[in-house]
Backbone atoms as SQL, in Angstrom:
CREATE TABLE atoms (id INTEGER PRIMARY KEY, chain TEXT, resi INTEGER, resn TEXT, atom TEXT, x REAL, y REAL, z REAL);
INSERT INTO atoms VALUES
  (1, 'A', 1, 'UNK', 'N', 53.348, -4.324, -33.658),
  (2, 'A', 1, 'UNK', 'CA', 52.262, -5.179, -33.243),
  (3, 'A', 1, 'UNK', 'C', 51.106, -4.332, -32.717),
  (4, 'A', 2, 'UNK', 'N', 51.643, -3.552, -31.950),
  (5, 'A', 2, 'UNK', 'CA', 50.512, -2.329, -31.340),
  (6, 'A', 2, 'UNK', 'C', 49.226, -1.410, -32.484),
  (7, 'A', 3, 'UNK', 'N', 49.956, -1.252, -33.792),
  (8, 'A', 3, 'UNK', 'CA', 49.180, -0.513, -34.612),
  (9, 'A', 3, 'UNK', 'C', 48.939, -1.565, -35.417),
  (10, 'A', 4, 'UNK', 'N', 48.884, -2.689, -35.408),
  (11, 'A', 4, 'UNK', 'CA', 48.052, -3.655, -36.382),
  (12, 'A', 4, 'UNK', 'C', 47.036, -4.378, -35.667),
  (13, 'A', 5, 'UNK', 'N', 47.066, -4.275, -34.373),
  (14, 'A', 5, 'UNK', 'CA', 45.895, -5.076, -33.624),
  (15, 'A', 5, 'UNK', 'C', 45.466, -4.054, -32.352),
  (16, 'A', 6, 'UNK', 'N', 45.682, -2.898, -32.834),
  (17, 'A', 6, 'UNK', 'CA', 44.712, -1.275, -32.237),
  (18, 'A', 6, 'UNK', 'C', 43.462, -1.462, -32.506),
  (19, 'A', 7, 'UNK', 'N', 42.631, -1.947, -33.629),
  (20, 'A', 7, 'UNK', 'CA', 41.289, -1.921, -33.588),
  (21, 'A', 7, 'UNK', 'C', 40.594, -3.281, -33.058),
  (22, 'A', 8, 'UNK', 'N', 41.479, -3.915, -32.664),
  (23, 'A', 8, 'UNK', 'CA', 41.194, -5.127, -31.869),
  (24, 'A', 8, 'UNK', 'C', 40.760, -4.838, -30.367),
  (25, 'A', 9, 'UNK', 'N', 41.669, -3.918, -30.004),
  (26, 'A', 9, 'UNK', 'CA', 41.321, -3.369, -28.566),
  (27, 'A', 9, 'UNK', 'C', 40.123, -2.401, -28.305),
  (28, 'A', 10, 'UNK', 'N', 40.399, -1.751, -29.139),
  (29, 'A', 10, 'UNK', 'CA', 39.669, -0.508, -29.456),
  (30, 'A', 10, 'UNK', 'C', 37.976, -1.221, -29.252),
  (31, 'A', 11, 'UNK', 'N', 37.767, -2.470, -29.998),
  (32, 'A', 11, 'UNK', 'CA', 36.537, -2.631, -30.350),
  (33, 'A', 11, 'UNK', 'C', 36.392, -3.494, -28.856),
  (34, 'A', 12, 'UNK', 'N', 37.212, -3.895, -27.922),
  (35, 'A', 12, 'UNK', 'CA', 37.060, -4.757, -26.896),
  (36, 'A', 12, 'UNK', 'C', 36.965, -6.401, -26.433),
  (37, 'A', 13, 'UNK', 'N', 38.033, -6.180, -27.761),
  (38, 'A', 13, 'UNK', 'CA', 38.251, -7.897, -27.495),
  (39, 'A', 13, 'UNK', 'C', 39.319, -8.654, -26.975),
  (40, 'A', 14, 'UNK', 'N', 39.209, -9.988, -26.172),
  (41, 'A', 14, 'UNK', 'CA', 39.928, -9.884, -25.471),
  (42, 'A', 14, 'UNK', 'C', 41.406, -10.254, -25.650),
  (43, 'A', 15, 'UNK', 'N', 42.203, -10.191, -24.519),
  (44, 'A', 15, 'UNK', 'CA', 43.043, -10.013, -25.205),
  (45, 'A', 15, 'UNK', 'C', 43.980, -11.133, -24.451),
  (46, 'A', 16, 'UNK', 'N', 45.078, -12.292, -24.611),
  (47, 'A', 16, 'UNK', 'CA', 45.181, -13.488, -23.890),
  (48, 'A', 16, 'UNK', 'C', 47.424, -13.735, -24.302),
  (49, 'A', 17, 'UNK', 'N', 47.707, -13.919, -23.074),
  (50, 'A', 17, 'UNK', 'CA', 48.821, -14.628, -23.599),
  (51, 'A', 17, 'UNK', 'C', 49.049, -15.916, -23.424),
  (52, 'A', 18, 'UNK', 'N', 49.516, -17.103, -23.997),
  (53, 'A', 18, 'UNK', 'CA', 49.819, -18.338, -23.856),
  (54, 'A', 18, 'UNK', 'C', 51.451, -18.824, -24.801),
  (55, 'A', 19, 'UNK', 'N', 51.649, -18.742, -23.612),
  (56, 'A', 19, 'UNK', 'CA', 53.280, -19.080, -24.388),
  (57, 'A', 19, 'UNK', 'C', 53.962, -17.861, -25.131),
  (58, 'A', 20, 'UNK', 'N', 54.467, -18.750, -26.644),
  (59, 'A', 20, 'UNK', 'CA', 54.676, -17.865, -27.537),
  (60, 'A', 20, 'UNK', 'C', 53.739, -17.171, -28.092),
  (61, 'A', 21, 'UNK', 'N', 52.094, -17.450, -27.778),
  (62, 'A', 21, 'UNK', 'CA', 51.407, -17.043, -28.622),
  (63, 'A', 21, 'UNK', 'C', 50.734, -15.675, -27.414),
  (64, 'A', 22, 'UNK', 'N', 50.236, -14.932, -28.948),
  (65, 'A', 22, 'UNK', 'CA', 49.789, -13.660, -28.001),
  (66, 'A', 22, 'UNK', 'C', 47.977, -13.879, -29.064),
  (67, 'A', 23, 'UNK', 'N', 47.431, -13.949, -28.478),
  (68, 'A', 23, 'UNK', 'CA', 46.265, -13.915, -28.784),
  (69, 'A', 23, 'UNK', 'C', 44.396, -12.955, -28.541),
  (70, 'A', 24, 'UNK', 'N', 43.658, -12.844, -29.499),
  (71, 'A', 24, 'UNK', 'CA', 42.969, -11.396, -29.551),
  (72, 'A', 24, 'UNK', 'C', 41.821, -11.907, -29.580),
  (73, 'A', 25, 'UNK', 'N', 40.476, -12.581, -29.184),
  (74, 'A', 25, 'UNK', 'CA', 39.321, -13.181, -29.810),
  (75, 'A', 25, 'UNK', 'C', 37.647, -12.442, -29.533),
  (76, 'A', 26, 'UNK', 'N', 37.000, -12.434, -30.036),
  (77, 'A', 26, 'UNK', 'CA', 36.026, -11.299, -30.060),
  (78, 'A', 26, 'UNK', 'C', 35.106, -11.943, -28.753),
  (79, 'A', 27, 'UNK', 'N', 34.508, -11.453, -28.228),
  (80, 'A', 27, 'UNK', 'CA', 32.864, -11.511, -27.381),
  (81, 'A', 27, 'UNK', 'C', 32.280, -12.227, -27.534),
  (82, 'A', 28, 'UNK', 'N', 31.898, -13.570, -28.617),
  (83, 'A', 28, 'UNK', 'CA', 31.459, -14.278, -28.913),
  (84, 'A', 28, 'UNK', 'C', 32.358, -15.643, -29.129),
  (85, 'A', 29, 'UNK', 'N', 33.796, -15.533, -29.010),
  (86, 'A', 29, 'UNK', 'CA', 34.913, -16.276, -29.248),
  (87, 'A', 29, 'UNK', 'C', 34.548, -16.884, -30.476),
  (88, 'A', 30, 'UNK', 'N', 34.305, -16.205, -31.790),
  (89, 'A', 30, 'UNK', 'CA', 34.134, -16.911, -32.947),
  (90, 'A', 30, 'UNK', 'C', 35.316, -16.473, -34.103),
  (91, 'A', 31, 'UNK', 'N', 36.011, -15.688, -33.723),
  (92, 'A', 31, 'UNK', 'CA', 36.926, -15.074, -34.498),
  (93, 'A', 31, 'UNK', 'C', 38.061, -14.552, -33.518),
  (94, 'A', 32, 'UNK', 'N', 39.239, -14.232, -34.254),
  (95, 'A', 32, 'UNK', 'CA', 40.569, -13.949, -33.366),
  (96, 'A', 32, 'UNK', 'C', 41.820, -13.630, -34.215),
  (97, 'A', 33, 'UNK', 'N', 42.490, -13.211, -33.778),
  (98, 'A', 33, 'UNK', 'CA', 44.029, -12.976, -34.510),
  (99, 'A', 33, 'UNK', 'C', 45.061, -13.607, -33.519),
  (100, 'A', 34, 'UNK', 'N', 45.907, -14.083, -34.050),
  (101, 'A', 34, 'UNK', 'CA', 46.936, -14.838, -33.628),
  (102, 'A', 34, 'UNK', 'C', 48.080, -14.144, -33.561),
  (103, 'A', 35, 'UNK', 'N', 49.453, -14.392, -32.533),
  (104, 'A', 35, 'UNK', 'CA', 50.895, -13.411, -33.108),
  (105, 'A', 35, 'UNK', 'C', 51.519, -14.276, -32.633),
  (106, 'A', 36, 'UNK', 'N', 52.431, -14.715, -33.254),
  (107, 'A', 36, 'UNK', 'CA', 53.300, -16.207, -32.706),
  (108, 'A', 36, 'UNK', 'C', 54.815, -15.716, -32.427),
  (109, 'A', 37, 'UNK', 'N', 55.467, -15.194, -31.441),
  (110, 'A', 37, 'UNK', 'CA', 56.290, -14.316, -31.048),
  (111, 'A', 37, 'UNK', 'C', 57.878, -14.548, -31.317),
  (112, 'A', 38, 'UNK', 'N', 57.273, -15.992, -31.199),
  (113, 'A', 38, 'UNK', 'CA', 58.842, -17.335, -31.811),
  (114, 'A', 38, 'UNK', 'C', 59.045, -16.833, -33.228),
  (115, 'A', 39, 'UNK', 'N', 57.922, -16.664, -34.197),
  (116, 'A', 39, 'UNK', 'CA', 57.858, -16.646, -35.635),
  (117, 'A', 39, 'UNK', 'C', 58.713, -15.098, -35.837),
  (118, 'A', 40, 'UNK', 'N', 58.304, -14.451, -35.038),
  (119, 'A', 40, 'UNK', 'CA', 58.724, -13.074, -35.309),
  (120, 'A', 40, 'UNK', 'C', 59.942, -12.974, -35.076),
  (121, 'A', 41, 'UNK', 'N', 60.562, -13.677, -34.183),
  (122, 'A', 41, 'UNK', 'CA', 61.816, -13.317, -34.324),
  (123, 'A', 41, 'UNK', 'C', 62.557, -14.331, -34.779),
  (124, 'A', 42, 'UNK', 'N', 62.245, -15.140, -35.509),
  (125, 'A', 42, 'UNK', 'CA', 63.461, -15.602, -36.909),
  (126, 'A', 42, 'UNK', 'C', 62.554, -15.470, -38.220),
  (127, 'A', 43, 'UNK', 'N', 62.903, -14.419, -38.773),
  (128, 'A', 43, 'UNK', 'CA', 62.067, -13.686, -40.166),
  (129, 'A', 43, 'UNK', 'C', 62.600, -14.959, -40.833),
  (130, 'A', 44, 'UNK', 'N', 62.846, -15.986, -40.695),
  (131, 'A', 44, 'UNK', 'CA', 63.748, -17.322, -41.597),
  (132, 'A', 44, 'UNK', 'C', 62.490, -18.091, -41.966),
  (133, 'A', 45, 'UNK', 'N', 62.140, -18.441, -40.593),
  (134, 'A', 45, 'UNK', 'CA', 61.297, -19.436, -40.475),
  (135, 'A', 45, 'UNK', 'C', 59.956, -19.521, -41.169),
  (136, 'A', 46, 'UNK', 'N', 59.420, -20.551, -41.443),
  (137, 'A', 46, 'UNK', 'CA', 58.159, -21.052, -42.070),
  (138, 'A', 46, 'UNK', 'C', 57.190, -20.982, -41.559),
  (139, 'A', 47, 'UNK', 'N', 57.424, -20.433, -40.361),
  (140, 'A', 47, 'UNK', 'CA', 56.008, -20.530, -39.163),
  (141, 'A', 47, 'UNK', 'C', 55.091, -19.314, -39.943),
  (142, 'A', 48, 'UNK', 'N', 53.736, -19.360, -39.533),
  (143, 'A', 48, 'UNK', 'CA', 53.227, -17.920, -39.428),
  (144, 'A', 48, 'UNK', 'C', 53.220, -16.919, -38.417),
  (145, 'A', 49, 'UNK', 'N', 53.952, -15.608, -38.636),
  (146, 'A', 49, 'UNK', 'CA', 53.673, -14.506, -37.183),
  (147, 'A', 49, 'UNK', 'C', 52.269, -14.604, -37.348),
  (148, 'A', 50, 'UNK', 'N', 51.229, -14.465, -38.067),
  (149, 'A', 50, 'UNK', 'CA', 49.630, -14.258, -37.900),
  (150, 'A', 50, 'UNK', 'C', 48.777, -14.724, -38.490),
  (151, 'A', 51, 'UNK', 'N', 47.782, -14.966, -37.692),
  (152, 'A', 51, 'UNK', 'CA', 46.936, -15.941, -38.160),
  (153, 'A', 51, 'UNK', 'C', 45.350, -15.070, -37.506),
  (154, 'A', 52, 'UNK', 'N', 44.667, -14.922, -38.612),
  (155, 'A', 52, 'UNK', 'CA', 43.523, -14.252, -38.545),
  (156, 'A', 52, 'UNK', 'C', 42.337, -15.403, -38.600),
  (157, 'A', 53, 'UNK', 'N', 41.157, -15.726, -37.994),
  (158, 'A', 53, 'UNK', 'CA', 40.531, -16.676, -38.365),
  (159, 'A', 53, 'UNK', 'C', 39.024, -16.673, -37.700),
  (160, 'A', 54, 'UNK', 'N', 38.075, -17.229, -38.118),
  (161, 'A', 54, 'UNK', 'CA', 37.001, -17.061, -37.909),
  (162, 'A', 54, 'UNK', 'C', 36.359, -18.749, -37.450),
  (163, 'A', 55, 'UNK', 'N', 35.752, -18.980, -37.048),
  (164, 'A', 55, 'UNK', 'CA', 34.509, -20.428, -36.900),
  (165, 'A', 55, 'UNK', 'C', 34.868, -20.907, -35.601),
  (166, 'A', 56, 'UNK', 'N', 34.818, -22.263, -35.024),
  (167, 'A', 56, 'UNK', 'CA', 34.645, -22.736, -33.848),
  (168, 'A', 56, 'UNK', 'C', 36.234, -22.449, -32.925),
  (169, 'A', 57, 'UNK', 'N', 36.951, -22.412, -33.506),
  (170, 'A', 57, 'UNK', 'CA', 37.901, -22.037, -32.850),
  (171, 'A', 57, 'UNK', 'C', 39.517, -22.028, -33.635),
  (172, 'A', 58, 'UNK', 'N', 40.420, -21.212, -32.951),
  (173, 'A', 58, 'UNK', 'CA', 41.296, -21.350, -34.344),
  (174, 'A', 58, 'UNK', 'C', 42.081, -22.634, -35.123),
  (175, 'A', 59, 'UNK', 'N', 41.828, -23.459, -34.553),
  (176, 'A', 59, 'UNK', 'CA', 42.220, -25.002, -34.595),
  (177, 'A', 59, 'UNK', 'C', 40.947, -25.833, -35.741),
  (178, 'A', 60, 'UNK', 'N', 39.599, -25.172, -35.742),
  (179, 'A', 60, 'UNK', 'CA', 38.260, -25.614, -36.695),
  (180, 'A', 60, 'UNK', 'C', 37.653, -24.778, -37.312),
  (181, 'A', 61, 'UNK', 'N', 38.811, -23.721, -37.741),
  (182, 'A', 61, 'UNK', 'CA', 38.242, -22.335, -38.413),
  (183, 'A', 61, 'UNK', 'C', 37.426, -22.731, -39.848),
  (184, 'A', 62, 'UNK', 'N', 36.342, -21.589, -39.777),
  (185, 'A', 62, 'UNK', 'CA', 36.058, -21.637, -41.243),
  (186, 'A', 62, 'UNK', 'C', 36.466, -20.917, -42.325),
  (187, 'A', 63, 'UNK', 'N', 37.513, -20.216, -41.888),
  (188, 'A', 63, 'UNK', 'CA', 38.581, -19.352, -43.009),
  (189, 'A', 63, 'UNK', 'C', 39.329, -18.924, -42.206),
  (190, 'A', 64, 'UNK', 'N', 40.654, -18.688, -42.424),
  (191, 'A', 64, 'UNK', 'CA', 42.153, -18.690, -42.046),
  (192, 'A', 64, 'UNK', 'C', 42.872, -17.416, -43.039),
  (193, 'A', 65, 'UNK', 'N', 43.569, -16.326, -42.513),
  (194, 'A', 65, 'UNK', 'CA', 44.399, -16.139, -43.164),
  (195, 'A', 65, 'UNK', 'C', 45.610, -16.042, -42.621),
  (196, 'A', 66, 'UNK', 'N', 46.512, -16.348, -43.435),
  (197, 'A', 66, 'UNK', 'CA', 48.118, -16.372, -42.270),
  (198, 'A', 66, 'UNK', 'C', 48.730, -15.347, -42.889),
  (199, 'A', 67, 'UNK', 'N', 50.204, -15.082, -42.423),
  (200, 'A', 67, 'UNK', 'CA', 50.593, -13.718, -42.900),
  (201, 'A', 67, 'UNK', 'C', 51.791, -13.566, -42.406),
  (202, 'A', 68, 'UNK', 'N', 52.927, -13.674, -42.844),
  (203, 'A', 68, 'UNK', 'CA', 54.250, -13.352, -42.245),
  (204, 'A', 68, 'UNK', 'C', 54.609, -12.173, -41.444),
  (205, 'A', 69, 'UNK', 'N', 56.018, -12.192, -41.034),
  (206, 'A', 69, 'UNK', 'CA', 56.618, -11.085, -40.426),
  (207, 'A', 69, 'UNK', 'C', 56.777, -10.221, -40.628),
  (208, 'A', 70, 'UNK', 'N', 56.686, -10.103, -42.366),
  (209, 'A', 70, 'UNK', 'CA', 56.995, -9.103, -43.646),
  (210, 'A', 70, 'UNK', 'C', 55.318, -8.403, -44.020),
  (211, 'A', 71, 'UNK', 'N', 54.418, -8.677, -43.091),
  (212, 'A', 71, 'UNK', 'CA', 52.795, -8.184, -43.791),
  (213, 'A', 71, 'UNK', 'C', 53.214, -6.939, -43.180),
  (214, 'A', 72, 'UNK', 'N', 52.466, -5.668, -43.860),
  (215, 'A', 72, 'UNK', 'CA', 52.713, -4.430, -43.646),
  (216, 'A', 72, 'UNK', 'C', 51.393, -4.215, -42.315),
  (217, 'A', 73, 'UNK', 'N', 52.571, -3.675, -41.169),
  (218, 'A', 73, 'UNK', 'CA', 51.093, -3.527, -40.091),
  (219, 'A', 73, 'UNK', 'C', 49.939, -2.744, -40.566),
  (220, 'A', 74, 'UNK', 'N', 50.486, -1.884, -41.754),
  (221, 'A', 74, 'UNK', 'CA', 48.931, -1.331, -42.019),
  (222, 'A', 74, 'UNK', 'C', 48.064, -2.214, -42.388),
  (223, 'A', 75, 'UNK', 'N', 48.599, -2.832, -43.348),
  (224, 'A', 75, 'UNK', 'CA', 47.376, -4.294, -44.035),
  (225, 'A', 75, 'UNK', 'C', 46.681, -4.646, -43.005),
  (226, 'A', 76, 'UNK', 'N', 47.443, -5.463, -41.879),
  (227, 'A', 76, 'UNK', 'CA', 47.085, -5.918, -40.573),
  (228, 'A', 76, 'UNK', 'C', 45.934, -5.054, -39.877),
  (229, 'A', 77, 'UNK', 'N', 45.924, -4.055, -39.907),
  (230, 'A', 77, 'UNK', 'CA', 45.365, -3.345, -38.778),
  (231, 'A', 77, 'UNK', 'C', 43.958, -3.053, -39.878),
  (232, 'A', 78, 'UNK', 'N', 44.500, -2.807, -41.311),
  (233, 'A', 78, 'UNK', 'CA', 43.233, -2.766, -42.252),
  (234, 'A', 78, 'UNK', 'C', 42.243, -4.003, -41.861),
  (235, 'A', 79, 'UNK', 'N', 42.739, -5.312, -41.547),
  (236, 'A', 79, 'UNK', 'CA', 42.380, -6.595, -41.182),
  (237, 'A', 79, 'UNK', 'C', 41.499, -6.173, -40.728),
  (238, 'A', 80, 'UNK', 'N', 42.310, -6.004, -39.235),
  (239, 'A', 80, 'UNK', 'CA', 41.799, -6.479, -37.951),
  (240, 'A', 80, 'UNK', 'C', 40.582, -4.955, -38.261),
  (241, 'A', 81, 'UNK', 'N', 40.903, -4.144, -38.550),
  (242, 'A', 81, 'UNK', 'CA', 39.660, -3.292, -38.844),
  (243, 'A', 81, 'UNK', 'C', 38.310, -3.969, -38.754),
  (244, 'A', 82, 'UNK', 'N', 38.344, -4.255, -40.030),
  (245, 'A', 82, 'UNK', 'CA', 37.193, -4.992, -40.815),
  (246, 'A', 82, 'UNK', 'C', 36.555, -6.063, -39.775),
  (247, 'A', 83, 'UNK', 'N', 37.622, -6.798, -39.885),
  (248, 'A', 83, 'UNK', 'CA', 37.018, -7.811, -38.921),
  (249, 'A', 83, 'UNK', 'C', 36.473, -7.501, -37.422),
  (250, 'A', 84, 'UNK', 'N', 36.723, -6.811, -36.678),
  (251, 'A', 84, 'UNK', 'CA', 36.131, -6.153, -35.844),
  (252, 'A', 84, 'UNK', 'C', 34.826, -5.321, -35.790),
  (253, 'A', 85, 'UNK', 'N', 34.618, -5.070, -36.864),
  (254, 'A', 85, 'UNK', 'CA', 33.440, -3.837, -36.875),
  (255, 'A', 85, 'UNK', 'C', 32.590, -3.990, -38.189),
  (256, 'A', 86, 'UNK', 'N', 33.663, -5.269, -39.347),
  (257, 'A', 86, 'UNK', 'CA', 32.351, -6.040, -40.459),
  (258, 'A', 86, 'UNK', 'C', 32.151, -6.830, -40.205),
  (259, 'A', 87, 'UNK', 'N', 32.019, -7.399, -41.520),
  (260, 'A', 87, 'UNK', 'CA', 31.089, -8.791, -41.059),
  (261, 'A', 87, 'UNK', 'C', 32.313, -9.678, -41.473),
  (262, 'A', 88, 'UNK', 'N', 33.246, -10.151, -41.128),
  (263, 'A', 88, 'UNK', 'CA', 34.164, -10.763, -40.927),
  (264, 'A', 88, 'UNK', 'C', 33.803, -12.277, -40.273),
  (265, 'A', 89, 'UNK', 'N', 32.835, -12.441, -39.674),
  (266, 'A', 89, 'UNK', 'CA', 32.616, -13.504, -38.744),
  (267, 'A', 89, 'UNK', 'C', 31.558, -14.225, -39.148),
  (268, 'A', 90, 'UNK', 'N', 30.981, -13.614, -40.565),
  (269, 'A', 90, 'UNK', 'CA', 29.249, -13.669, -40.790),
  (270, 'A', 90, 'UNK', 'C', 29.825, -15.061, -41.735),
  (271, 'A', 91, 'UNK', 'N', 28.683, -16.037, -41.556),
  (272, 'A', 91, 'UNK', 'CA', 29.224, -17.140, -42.063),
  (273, 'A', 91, 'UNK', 'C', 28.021, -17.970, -42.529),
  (274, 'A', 92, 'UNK', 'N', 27.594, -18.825, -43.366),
  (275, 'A', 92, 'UNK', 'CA', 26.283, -18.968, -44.186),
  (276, 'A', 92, 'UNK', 'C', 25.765, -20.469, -43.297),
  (277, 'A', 93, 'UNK', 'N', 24.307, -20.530, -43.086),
  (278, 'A', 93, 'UNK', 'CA', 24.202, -21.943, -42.127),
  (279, 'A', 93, 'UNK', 'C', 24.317, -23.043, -43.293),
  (280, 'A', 94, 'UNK', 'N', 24.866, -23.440, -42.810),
  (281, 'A', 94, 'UNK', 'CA', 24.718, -25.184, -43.210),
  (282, 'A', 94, 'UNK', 'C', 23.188, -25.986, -44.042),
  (283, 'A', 95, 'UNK', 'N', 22.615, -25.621, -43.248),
  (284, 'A', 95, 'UNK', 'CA', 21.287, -26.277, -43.610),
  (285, 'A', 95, 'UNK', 'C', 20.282, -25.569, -44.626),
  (286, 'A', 96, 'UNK', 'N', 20.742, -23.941, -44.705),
  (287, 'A', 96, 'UNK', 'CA', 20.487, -22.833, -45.390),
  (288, 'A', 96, 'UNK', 'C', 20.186, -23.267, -46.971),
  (289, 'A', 97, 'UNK', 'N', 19.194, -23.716, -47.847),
  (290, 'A', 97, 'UNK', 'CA', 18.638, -23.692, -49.352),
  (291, 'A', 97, 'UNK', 'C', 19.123, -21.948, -49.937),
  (292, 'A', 98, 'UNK', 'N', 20.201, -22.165, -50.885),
  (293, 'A', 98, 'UNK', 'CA', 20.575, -21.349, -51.921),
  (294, 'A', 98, 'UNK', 'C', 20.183, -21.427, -52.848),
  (295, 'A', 99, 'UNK', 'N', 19.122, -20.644, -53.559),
  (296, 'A', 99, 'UNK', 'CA', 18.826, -20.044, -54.933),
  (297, 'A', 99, 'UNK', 'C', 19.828, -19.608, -55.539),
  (298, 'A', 100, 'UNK', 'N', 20.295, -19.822, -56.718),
  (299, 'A', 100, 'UNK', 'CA', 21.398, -19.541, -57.594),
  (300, 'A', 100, 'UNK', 'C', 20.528, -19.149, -58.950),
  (301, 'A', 101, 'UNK', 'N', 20.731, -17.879, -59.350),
  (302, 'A', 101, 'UNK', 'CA', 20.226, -17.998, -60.605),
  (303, 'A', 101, 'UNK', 'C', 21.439, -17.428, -61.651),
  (304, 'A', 102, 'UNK', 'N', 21.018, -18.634, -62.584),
  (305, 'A', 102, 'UNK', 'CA', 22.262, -18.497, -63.669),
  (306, 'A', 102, 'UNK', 'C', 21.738, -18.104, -64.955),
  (307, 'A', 103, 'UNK', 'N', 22.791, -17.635, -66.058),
  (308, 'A', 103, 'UNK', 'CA', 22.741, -16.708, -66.937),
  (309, 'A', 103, 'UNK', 'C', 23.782, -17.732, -68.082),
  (310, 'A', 104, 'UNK', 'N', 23.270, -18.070, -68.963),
  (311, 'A', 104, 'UNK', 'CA', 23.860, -18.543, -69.749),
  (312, 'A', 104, 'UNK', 'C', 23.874, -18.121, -71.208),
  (313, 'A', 105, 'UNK', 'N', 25.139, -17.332, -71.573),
  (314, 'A', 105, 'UNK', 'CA', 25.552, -16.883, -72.607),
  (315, 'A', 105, 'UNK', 'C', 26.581, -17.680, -73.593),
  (316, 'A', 106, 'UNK', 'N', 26.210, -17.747, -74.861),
  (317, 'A', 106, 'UNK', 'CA', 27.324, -18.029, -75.766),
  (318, 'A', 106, 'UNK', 'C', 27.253, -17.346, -76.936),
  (319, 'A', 107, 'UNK', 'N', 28.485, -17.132, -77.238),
  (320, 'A', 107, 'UNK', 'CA', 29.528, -16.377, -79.105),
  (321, 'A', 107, 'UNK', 'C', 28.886, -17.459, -80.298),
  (322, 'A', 108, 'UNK', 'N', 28.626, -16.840, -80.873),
  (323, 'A', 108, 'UNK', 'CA', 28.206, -17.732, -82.117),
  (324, 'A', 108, 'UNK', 'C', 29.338, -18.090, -82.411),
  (325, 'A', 109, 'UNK', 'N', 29.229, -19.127, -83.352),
  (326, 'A', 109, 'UNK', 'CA', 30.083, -20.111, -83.619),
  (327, 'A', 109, 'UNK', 'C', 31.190, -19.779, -84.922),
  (328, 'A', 110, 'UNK', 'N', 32.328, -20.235, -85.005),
  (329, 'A', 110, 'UNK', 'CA', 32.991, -19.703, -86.114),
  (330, 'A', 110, 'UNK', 'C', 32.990, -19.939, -87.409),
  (331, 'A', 111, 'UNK', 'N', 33.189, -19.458, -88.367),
  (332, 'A', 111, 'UNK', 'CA', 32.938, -19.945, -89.675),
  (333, 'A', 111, 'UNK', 'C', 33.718, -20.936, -89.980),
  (334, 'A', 112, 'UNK', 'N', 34.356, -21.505, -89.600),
  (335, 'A', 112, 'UNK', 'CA', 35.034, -22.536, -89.375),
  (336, 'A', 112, 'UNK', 'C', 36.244, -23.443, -88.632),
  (337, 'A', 113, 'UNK', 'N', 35.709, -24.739, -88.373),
  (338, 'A', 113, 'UNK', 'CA', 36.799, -25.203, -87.275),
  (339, 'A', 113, 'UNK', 'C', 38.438, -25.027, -88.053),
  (340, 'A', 114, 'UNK', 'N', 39.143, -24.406, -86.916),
  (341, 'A', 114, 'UNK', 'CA', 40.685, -24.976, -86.934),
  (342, 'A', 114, 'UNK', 'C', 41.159, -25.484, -87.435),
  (343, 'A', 115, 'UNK', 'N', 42.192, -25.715, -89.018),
  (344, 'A', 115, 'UNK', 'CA', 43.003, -26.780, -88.985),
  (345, 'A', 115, 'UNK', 'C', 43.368, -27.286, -88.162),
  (346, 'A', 116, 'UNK', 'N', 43.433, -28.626, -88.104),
  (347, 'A', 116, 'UNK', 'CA', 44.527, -29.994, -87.246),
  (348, 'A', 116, 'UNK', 'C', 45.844, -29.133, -87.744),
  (349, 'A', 117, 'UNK', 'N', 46.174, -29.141, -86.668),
  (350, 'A', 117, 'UNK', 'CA', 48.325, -28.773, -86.842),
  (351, 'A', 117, 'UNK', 'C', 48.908, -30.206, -86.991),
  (352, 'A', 118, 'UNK', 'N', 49.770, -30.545, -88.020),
  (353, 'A', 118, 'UNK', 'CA', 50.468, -31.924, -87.997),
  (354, 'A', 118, 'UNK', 'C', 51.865, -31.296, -87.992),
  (355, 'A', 119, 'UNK', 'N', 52.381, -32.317, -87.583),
  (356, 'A', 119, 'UNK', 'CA', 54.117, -31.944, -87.431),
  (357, 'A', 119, 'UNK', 'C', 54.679, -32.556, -89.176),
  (358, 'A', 120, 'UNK', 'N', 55.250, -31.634, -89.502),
  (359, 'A', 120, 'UNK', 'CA', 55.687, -31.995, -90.672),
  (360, 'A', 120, 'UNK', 'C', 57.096, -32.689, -90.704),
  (361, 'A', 121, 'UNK', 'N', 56.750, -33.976, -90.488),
  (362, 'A', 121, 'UNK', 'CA', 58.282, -34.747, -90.679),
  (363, 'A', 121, 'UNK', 'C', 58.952, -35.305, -91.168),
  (364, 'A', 122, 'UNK', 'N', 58.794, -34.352, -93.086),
  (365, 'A', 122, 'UNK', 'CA', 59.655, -34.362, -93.878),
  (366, 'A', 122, 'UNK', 'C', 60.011, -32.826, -94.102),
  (367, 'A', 123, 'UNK', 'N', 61.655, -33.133, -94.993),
  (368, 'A', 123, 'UNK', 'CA', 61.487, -31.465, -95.084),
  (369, 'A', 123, 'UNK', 'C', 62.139, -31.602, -96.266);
């Protein structure tokens, strides 16, 4: 647990226990990692050990990732990297007008359509 949520500390966020849950959330409380301590110790169970997540809180996130007991702490700590020190938290406004510009390509056409396949049901 220590080397997957090292750059969590590192970057100064805080850091909270409640219950089973051990919890990490940034300076702005818009993002956080989760460790659900129950989950961890029955590798059986369906629960998630982690839950990475970003938006109003982890209960109204605007992206979620969960992650078993079995995620390699490096992945984890690759995570919590990123999310700590990218833009992990950066999230598009609502009210924000998107320009999309599209590109529309097509294959010329074939020299001819497909036979119909019929089932032959005589023989």
């Amino acid at each position: 647990m220590t080397a997957a949520t090292n750059p969590l500390t590192e970057a100064g966020w805080t850091h909270t226990v409640d219950g089973r849950w051990i919890r990490w959330t940034n300076s702005s409380e818009d993002a956080g990692v989760q460790f659900d301590a129950f989950a961890a110790q029955n590798p059986n169970s369906p629960l998630d050990t982690w839950t990475t997540w970003a938006g109003t809180d982890i209960n109204n996130a605007t992206w979620t990732i969960r992650a078993s007991v079995y995620t390699p702490a490096a992945l984890l700590a690759d995570l919590a990297e990123e999310l700590a020190h990218g833009t992990g938290t950066r999230r598009a406004d609502r009210h924000q007008v998107v320009q999309r510009a599209s590109v529309v390509t097509s294959s010329p056409p074939c020299s001819a359509p497909p036979r119909q396949l019929t089932p032959n049901l005589r023989r």
